[in-house]
Each structure stands twice: as C-alpha cells, then as structure tokens.
Coordinates of C-alpha atoms and ligand atoms in Angstrom, one line a residue:
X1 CA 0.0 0.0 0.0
X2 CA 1.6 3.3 -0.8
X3 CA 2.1 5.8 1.6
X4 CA 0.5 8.8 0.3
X5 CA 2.8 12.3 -0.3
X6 CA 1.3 14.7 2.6
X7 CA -0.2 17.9 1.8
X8 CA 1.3 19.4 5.3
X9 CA 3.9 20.7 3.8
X10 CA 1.9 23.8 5.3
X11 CA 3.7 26.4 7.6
X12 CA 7.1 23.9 7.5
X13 CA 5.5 21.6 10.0
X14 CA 4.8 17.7 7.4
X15 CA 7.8 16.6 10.2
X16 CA 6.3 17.2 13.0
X17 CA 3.0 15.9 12.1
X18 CA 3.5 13.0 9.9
X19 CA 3.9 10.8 12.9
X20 CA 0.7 10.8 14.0
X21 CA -1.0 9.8 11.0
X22 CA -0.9 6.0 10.9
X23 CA -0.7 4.1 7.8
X24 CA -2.7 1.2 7.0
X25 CA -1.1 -2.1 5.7
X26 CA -3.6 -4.6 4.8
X27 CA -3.1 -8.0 5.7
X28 CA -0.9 -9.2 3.2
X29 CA 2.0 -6.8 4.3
X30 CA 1.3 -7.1 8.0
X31 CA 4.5 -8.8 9.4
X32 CA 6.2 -9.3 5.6
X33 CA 9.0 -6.3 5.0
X34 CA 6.6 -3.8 4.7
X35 CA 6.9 -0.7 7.1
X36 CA 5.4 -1.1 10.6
X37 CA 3.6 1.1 12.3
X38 CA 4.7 4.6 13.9
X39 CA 3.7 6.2 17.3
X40 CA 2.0 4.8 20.0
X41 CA -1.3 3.0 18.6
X42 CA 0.9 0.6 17.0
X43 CA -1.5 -2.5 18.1
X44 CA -4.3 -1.4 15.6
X45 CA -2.2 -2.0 12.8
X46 CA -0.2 -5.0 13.7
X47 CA -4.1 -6.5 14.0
X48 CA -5.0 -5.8 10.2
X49 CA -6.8 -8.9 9.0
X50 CA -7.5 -10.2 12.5
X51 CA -11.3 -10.2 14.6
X52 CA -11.6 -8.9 17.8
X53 CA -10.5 -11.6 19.3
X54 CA -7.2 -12.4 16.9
X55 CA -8.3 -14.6 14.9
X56 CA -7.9 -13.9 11.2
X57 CA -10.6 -12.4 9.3
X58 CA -11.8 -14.0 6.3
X59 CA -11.0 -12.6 2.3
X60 CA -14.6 -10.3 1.9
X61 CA -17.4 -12.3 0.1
X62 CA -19.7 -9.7 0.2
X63 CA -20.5 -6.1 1.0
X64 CA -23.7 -4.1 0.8
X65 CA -23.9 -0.4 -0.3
X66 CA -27.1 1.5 1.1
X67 CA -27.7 4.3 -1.4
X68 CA -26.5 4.1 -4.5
X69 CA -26.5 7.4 -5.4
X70 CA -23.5 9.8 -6.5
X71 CA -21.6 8.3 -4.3
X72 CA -22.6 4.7 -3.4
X73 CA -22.7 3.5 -7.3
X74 CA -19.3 4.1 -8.2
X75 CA -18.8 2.9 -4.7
X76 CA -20.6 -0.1 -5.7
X77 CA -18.6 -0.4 -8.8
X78 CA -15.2 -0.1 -7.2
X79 CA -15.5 -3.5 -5.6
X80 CA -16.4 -5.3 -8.7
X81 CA -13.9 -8.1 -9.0
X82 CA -12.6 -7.8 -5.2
X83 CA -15.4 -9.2 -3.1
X84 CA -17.9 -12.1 -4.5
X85 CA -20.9 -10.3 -4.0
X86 CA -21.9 -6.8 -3.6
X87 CA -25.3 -6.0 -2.5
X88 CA -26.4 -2.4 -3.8
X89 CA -29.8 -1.2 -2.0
X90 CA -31.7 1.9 -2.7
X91 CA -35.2 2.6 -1.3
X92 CA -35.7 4.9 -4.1
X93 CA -37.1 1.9 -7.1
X94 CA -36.8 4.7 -9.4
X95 CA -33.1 5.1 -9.3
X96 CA -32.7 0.8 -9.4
X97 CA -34.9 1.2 -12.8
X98 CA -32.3 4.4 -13.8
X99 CA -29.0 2.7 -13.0
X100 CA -30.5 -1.2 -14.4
X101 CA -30.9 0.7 -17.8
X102 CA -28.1 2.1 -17.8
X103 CA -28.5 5.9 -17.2
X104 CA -27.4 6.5 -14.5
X105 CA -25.0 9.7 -14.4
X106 CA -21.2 7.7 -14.0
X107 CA -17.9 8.4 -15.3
X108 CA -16.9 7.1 -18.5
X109 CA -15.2 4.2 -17.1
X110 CA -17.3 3.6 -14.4
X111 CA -20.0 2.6 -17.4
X112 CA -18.2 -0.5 -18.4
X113 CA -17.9 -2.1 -15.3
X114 CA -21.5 -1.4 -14.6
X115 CA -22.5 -3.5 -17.4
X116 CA -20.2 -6.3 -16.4
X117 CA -21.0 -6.1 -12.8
X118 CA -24.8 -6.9 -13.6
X119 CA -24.3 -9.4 -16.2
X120 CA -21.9 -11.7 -14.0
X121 CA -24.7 -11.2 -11.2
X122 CA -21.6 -9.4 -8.7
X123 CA -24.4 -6.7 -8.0
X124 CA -27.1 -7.5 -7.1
X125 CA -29.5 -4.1 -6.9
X126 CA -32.3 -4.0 -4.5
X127 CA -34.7 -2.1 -2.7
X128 CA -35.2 -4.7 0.4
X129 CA -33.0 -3.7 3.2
X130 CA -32.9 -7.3 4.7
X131 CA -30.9 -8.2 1.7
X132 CA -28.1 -6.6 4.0
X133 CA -28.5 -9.3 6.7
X134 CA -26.1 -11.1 4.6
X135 CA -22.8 -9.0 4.5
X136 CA -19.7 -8.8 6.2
X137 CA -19.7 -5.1 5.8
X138 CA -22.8 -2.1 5.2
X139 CA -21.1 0.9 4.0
X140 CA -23.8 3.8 4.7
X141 CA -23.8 6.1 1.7
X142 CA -27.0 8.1 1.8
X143 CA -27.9 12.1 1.3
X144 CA -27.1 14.6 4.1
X145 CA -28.7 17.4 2.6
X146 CA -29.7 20.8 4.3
X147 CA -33.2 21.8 5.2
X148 CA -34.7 25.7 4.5
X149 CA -33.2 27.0 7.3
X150 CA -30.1 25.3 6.5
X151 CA -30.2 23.3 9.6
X152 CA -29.1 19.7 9.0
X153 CA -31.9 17.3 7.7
X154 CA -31.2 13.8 9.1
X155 CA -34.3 12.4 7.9
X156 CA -32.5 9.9 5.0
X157 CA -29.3 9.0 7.5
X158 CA -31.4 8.0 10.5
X159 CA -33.8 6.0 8.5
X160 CA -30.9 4.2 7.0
X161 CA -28.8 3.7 10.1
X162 CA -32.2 2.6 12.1
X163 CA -32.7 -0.1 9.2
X164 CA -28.7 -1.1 9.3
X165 CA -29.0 -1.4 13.4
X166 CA -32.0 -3.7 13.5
X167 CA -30.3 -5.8 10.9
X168 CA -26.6 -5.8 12.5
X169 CA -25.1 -9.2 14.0
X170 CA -22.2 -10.3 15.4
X171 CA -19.1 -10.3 12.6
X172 CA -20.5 -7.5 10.6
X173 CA -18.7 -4.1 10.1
X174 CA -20.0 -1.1 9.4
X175 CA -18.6 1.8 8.1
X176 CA -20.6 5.5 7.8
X177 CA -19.7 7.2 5.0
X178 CA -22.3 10.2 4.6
X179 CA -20.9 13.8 5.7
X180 CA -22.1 14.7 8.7
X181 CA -22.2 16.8 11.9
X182 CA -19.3 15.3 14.8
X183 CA -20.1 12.7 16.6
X184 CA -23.2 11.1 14.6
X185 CA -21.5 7.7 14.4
X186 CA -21.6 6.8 17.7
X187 CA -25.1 8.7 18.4
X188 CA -26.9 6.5 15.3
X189 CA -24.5 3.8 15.1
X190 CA -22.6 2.6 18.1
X191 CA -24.7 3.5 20.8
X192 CA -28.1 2.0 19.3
X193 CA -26.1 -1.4 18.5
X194 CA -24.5 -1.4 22.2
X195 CA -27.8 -1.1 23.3
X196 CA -28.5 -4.1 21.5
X197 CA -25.4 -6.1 23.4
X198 CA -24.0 -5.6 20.2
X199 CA -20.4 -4.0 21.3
X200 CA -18.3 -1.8 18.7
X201 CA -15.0 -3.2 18.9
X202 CA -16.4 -6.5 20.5
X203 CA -19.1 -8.3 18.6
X204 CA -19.3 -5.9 15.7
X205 CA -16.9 -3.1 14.0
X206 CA -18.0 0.7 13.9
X207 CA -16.2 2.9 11.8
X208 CA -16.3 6.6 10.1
X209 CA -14.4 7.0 6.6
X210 CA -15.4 10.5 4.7
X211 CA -16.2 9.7 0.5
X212 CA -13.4 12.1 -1.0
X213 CA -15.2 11.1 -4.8
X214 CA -15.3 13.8 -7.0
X215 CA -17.9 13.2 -9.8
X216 CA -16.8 13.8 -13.0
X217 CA -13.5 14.1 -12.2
X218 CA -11.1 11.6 -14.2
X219 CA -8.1 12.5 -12.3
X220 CA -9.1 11.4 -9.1
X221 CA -10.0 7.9 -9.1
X222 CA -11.1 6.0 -6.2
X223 CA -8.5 3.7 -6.1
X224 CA -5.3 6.5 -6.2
X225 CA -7.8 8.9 -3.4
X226 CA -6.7 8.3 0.2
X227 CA -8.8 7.8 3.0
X228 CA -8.9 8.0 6.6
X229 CA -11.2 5.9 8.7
X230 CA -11.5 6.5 12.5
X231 CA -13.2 3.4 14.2
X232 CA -14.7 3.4 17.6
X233 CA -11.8 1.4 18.7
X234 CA -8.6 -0.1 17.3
X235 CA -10.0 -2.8 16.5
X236 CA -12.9 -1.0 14.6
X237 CA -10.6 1.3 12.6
X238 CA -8.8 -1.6 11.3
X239 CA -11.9 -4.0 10.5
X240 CA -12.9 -1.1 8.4
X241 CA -10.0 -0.2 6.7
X242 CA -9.3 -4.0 5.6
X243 CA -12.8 -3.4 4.1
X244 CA -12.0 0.4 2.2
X245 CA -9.0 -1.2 1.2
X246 CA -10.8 -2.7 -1.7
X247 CA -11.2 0.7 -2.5
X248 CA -8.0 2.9 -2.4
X249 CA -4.5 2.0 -2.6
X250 CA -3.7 4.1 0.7
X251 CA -5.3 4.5 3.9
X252 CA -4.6 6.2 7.3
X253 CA -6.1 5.3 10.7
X254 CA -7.5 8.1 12.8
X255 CA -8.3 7.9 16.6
X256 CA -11.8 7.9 16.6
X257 CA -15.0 8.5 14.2
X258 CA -15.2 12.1 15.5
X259 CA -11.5 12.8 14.0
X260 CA -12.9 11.5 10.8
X261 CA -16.2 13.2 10.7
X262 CA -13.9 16.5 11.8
X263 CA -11.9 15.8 8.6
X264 CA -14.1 15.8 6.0
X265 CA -15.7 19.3 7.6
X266 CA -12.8 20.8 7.4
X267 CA -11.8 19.8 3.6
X268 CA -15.3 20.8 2.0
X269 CA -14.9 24.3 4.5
X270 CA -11.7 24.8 3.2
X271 CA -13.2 24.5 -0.2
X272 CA -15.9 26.6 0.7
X273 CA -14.0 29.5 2.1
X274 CA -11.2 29.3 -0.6
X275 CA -14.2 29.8 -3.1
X276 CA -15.7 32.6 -1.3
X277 CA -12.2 34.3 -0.8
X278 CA -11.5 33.2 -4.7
X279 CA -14.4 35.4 -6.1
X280 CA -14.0 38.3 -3.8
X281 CA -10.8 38.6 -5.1
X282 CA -11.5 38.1 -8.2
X283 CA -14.1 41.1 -8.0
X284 CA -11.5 43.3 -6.0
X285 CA -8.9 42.6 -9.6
X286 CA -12.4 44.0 -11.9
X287 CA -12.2 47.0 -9.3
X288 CA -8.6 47.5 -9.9
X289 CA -8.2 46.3 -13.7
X290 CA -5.9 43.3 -13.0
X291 CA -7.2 40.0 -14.8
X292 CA -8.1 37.8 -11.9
X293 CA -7.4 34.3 -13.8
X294 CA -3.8 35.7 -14.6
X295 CA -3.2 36.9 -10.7
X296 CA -4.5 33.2 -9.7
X297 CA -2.1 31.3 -12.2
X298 CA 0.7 33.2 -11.6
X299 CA -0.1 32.9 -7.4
X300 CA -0.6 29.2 -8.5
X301 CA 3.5 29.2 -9.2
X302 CA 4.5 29.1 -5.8
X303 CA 5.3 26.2 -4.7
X304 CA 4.2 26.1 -1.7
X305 CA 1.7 27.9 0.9
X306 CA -1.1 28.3 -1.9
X307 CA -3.8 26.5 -2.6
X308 CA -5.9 28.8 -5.2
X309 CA -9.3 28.3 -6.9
X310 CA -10.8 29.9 -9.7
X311 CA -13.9 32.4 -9.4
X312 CA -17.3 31.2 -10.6
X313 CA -20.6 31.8 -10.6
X314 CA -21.7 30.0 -6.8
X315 CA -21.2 26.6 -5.8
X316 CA -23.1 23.6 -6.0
X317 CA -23.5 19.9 -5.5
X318 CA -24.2 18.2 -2.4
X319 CA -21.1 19.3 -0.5
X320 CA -20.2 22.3 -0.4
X321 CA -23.3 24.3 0.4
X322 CA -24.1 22.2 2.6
X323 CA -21.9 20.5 4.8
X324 CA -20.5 23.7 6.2
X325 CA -23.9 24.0 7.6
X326 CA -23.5 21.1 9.4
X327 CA -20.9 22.4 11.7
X328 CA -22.1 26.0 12.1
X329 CA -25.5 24.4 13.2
X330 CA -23.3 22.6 15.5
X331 CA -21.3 25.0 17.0
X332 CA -24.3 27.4 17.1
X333 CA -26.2 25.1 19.4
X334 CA -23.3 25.0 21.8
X335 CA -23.3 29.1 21.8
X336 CA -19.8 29.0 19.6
X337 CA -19.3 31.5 17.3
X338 CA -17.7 30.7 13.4
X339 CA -17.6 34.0 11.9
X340 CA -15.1 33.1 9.2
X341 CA -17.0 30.2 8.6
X342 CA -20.6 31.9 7.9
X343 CA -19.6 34.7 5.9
X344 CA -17.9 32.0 3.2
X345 CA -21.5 31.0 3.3
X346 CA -23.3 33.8 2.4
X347 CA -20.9 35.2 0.3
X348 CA -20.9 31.7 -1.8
X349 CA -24.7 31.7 -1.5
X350 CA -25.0 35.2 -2.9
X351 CA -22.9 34.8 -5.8
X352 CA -25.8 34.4 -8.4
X353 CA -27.4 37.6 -7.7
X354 CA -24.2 39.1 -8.5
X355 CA -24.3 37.0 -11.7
X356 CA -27.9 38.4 -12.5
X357 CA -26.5 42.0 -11.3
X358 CA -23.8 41.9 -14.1
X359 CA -25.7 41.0 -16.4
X360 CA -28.2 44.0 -16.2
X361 CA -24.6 45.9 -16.3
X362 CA -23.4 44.5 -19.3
X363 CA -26.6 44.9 -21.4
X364 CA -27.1 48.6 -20.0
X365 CA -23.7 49.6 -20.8
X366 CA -24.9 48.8 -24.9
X367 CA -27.9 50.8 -24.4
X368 CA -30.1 47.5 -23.6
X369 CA -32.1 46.4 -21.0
X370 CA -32.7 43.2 -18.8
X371 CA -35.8 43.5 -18.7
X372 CA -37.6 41.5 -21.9
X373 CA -34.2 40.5 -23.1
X374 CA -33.4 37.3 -24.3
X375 CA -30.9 35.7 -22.6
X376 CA -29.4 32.2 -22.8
X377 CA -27.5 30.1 -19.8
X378 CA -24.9 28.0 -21.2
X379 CA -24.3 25.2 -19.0
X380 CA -26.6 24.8 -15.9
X381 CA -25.4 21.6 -14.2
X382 CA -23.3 22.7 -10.6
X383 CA -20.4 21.3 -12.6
X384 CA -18.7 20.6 -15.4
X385 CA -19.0 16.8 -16.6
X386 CA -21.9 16.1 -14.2
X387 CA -25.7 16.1 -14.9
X388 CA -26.4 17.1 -11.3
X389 CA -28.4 19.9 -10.8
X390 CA -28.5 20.2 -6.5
X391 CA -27.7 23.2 -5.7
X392 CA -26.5 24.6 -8.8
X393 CA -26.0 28.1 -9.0
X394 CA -27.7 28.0 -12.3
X395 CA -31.0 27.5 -10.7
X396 CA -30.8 31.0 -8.7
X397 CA -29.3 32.2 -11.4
X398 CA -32.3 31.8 -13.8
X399 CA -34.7 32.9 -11.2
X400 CA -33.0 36.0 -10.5
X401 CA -32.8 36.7 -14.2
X402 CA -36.7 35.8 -14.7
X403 CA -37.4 38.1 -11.8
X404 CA -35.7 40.8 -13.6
X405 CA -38.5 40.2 -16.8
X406 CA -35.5 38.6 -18.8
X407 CA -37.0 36.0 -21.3
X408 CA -34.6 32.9 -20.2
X409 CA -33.7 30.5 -21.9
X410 CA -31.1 27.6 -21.3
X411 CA -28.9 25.3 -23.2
X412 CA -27.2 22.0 -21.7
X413 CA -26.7 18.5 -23.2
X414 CA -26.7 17.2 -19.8
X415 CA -29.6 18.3 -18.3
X416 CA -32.9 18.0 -20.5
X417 CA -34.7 20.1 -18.4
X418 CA -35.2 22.3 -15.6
X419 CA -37.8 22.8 -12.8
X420 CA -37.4 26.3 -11.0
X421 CA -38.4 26.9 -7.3
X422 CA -41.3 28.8 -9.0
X423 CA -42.2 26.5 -10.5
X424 CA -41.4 27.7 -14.0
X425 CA -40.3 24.7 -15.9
X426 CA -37.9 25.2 -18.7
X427 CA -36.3 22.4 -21.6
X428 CA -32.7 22.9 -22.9
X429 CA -32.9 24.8 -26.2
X430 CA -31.4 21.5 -28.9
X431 CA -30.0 24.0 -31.7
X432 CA -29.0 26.7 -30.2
X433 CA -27.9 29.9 -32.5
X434 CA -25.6 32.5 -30.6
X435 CA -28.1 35.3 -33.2
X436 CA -31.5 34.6 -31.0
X437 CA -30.0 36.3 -27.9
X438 CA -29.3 39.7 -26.9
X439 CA -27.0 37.5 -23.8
X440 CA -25.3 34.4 -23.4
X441 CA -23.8 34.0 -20.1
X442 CA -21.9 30.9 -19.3
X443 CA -21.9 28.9 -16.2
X444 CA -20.9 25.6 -17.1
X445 CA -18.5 24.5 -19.8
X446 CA -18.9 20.5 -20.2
X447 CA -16.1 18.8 -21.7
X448 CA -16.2 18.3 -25.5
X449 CA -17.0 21.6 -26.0
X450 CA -20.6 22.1 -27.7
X451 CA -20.6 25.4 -26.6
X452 CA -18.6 27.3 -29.4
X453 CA -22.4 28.8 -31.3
X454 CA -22.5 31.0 -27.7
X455 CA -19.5 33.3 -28.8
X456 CA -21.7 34.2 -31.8
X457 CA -23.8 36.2 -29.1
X458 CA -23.4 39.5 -29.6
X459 CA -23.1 40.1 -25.4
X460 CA -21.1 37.5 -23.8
X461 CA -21.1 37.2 -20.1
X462 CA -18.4 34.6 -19.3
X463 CA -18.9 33.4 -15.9
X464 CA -16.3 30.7 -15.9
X465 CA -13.7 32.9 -16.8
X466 CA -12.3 31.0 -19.3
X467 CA -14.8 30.9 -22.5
X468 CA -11.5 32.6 -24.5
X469 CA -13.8 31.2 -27.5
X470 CA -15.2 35.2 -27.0
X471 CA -12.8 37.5 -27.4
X472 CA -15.9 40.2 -26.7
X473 CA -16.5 39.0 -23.8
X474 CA -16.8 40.3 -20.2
X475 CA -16.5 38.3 -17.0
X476 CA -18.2 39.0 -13.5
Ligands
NAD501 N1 -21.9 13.8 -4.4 C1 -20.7 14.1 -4.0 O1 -19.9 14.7 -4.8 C2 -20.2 13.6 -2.7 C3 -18.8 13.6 -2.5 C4 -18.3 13.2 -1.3 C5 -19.2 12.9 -0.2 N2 -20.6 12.9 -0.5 C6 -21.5 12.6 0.6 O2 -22.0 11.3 0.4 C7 -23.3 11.2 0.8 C8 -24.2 10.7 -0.3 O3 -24.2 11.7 -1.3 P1 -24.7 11.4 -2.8 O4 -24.3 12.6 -3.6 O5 -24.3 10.0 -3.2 O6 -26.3 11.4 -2.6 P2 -27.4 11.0 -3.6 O7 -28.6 11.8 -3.3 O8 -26.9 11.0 -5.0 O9 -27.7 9.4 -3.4 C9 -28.2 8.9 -2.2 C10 -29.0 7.7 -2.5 O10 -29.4 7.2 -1.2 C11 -30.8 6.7 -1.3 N3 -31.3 6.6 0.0 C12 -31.9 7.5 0.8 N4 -32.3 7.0 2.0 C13 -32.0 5.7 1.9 C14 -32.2 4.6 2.9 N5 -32.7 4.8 4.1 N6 -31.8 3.4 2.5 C15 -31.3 3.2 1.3 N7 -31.1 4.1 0.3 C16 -31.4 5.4 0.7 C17 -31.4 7.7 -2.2 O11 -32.6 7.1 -2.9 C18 -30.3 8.0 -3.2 O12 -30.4 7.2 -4.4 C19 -23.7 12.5 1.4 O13 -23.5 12.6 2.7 C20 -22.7 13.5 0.7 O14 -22.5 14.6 1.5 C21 -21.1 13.3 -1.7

C-alpha cells in the first residue's frame, strides 16, 4: 500500500506531524518487509486482517452499499472483481430502474464495469433492506442534505442507520460514509447497537471514513484517493479499513469516528472558504483592472503555501453548500461562534445575484435592457462533466434573471430540463444559434465543448472565466 505524499507541507511543520498519521497495511504486508507502524497506537495496525478476538478475518465475500447514489454506485462499482458479491440497496425503485438501464449519471469508465457487474450477477441491486443481513460489511452512503433554514436534515441518515442497526449481527462491520455533523457515528451507530449487546469493537466493527469522490473528475480515481477511517476502537478502525482497502490504494487510521467526521468538515470548509475568498478577489482585480485568472495562475506558481481556486458563478453539489452547515449548526447550538466560517457561506450563497446584477450591467452599458431581453444560460449543471443539478447556482441564477423580466432561456446537453423553485419549468434549447440572444452567459463548460455557437452572441457574459472562445467578452 503506498504511503500517500502529505499535503502538510503547510507552515514547515509535514515533520512534526506526519507521525501521528498512521498508515494502513492490509493484511498481506502485515509482518512481511513492509513498514510497521509509527507512534503509539501501534496494536491497531499490527491487527490488520484479525477479529476482535485475533483470529484472522476471512477474504470479503460480500459487502452491501445503502444508497447508491453519487456516491454509493461508483462505490458499488469499485468492488467489482474484489469481493464475491456486492449488495447495492436503494429505497428509491426509481433510481434501481435508472442505473439497471443504464443511465445513471457515471464516469466514462465507471459505465463499463456497470454493465459487467450486472451481467456476472456481482451486483445485485435491491430495494429490500434485509438483503443486507447477509454482508460482512454495510457501508452507509445516503444524502445529508440541508433543510430551508439550513439546519441539518437527518431524515434519510437516521432511517438508513435505524434499518442497518435492527439488521446488525455479530461479525459485521460497518462503516458511515455520509458527511455529517461530529459525533453522529456513535449517536446512530454505536450507541443504538451497544444497546443491542451488540459491542463496537467486541461483537461488531464501527467505523467513520469521509467519501473524498469527486464526480466527473477523471483524475481522481477511487482507487489513487486516500482515505482515513476512524473506528470506535482499534479494532474497529482496522476491520474497516481491511474493508475500504478494496477501494483505495492508501489508507490512514485516525483515533476515533469524531477525528474523521472532523476531517471531511474541514476539507469541504476549506473548499468553501477558498471559493468565497476566490471570487472576492477576483471582484477586488475587476475593481482594480488586473485580470483575476492571470493573478490566480501566476499565485498558483509558488510552490508552496497556496492553494488557489478559480472564481465562478456559486457553488453547488451536495457538499459544499451544505456540509459547512452542518458544523455552524453545531457550534451554534453550543453558543460557539464561526464568523469566518458563515460569511464563506453567504458570500458563496450570494454569488448568483451578482451573476444576475452583471448581467443588467453589461446589457445597459450597450444601451439595452434586462428587462424583456433574451438571454441564454450555457451550462446549468453545478459542474462541469456532471448532470447534477442540486444546488446549482444556475438555478438561482435563472430565477433571478426571470425576476428581472429577462425571457430565459437555457442550453445543456446534460440536463434536458429544468424545474425552478417557482415553479417555472424550462427544456434545454437543442440547436441553439448564438443570433437569437441579446446575452449568453456561461456557467458551465462541459467537456467536448458544444458550446462554441454562444461566442456568436453579440453580449457575452463569461462566468467561468475561461470561455477565450469570445474574445468580446466580459467576466463578473
Ligand atoms: N456527491 C458528491 O460529490 C459527494 C462527495 C463526497 C461525499 N458525499 C457525501 O456522500 C453522501 C451521499 O451523497 P450522494 O451525492 O451520493 O447522494 P445521492 O442523493 O446522489 O444518493 C443517495 C441515495 O441514497 C438513497 N437513500 C436515501 N435514503 C435511503 C435509505 N434509508 N436506504 C437506502 N437508500 C437510501 C437515495 O434514494 C439516493 O439514491 C452525502 O452525505 C454526501 O455529502 C457526496
């Protein structure tokens, strides 16, 4: 397993606190040449591929997924051909139907192994959670979205943990997966089984492990991603990671599931506030006539101590507008301010309405006006390469435009068509002509391009900052 190069190259300190990160060595390297284990919880290692009570655990013969969606599928997929059978269970019989015909929204070479997965009969894709009584290991994968007041909504994690508890027996290891607020593994998991004399660490294995996928992403493959996994004990942490190790080539072993739940928080907040601070800057170089995307690259050339991101129209996806929620809520309940924290929020939050604000700009400084123009979105997925529409900045965007008595219209071969909190439902425009608009702004740029006809507009809002395609164009 190879040990993964640290990002803590930060503030001169990777020596200092490399040390404590623990490296997991699956059972095949366990007491062969392969490095041993540093610091002082060298007994959770040295355990890899053993039960609670030493004995060796058996090869994996099969592993259930519960929710197969964005995450869980390619989940799923990644154990094709390293366990016998994988048991895939979604209580939504609409998304079996998607993903059995094949249309589900996967990378391009997660597609493939789909196919072969279901022909051999590896997956098997059901809606009956006692199909689950069956595996070695459940690994939870269902939604932690947000509710209106941006509190968390639990609804879909506590049903699924509930159904995963009454089904538990001894042997089995769990392992949560969903983002979530600190300490929710041992409230829904480990306390509910103890309570069933089922003991984490004893009878059964408990574990947190954050899902680092990045749909549509290429680059970062499951199986070259590193994970951490913090069990409720020792033994726990290692149970799970001889599971996740069917997943990823490198692993590290944290002290508890509160360390990991901590550590996803922090990456998607880190996101979120480098995104926030990314397009304030970025409208701080339009002030100033610098070219943002030129100050970024060339920051982007130091070596070390900068971690940049490019501007954009908002964010979206299930992350981060959400999970940052999950810790301000937290912290709020305990009376703890996050100032920091909550303005990254609602700055990211508002970054439509600055989209729709620009856009009257740029049509009144041509002696037009918002109001009854036509204006086309380009790209309204949250993403590029994805068909997902949560959260998509897009979707605020439009309804700001509408608001404004713009006649919107939308183009993206991803996403058919749109439903707007209004309930204004619009259909992606097939043959789109850059002529028929008085705008184009773009949001998304898919790969493959497709996009070209938009530079034929004769107003060109370029919210991606790199549609060069328009040499007329102007950016946020
Ligand atoms: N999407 C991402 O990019 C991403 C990346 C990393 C982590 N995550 C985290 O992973 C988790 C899952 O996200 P997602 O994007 O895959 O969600 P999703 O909405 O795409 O899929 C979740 C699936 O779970 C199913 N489900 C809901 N309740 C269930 C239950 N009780 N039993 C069985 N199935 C159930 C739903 O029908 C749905 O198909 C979230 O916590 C998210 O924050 C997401």
């Amino acid at each position: 397993m190879a040990e993964y190069k640290l990002a803590l190259g930060v503030n001169g300190r990777s020596g200092e606190l490399k040390p404590r990160l623990i490296p997991f060595h699956p059972p095949a390297t366990v007491g062969g040449s392969g490095p041993g284990p540093q610091g002082g919880r060298s007994s959770a290692v040295t355990a890899a591929g053993a039960d609670a009570n030493g004995h060796p655990r058996q090869a994996l013969s099969c592993v259930a997924i519960v929710g197969l969606g964005y995450v869980g599928l390619p989940t799923a997929l990644a154990l094709h051909g390293r366990c016998e059978r994988i048991i895939g269970v979604d209580i939504s019989e609409r998304r079996l139907a998607v993903i059995v015909a094949g249309q589900a929204d996967l990378g391009q070479a997660d597609r493939p192994k789909l196919a072969a997965a279901l022909a051999d009969g590896t997956l098997e894709l059901t809606s009956d959670l006692d199909s689950i009584s069956g595996a070695d290991a459940i690994i939870i994968c269902v939604p932690t979205p947000v509710d209106g007041a941006h509190h968390p909504d639990l609804a879909a994690l506590r049903g699924a943990c509930a159904e995963v508890v009454t089904r538990a027996h001894a042997g089995q290891t769990l392992i949560l997966t969903s983002t979530t607020y600190i300490g929710t593994t041992r409230e829904l998991l480990a306390g509910p089984l103890a309570e069933r004399g089922l003991r984490p660490g004893m009878e059964v294995f408990v574990a947190f492990s954050p899902e680092r996928i990045d749909p549509g992403n290429s680059e970062h493959v499951q199986r070259e991603t590193p994970r951490v996994v913090g069990g409720v004990t020792p033994a726990c942490s290692t149970a799970a990671a001889t599971v996740l190790a069917q997943l990823t080539d490198s692993l590290y072993l944290l002290s508890s599931p509160e360390a990991a739940e901590a550590t996803k928080l922090y990456e998607n907040i880190f996101r979120a506030v480098t995104l926030a601070l990314a397009n304030e800057f970025s409208d701080a170089c339009a002030a100033l006539g610098v070219d943002p995307i030129e100050a970024t690259l060339a920051a982007g050339t130091k070596p070390y101590g900068f971690l940049g991101a490019f501007p954009g129209p908002g964010v979206g996806g299930h992350c981060i507008p959400c999970d940052p929620h999950y810790l301000l809520w937290q912290l709020g309940k305990a009376g703890h301010p996050s100032p920091l924290i909550e303005q990254a929020m609602r700055s990211i939050s508002g970054r439509p309405a600055r989209v729709v604000e620009r856009a009257g700009q740029v049509l009144d400084s041509d002696g037009a006006d918002l109001a009854g123009a036509a204006v086309v979105v380009v790209g309204v997925s949250y993403k590029a390469g994805v068909a997902d529409l949560r959260e998509s900045p897009a979707l605020g965007l439009m309804a700001g435009l509408l608001d404004r008595g713009a006649k919107v219209s939308y183009f993206d071969p991803l996403v058919p068509e749109v439903t707007l909190a209004g309930g204004q439902r619009l259909v992606s425009v097939a043959a789109p002509r850059g002529a028929d608009y008085d705008l184009a702004i773009i949001h998304t740029l898919h790969p493959g391009g497709g996009s070209a006809w938009a530079s034929e507009c004769p107003r060109v809002l370029d919210a991606t900052y790199v549609f060069e395609e328009a040499a007329h164009r102007s950016v946020l």
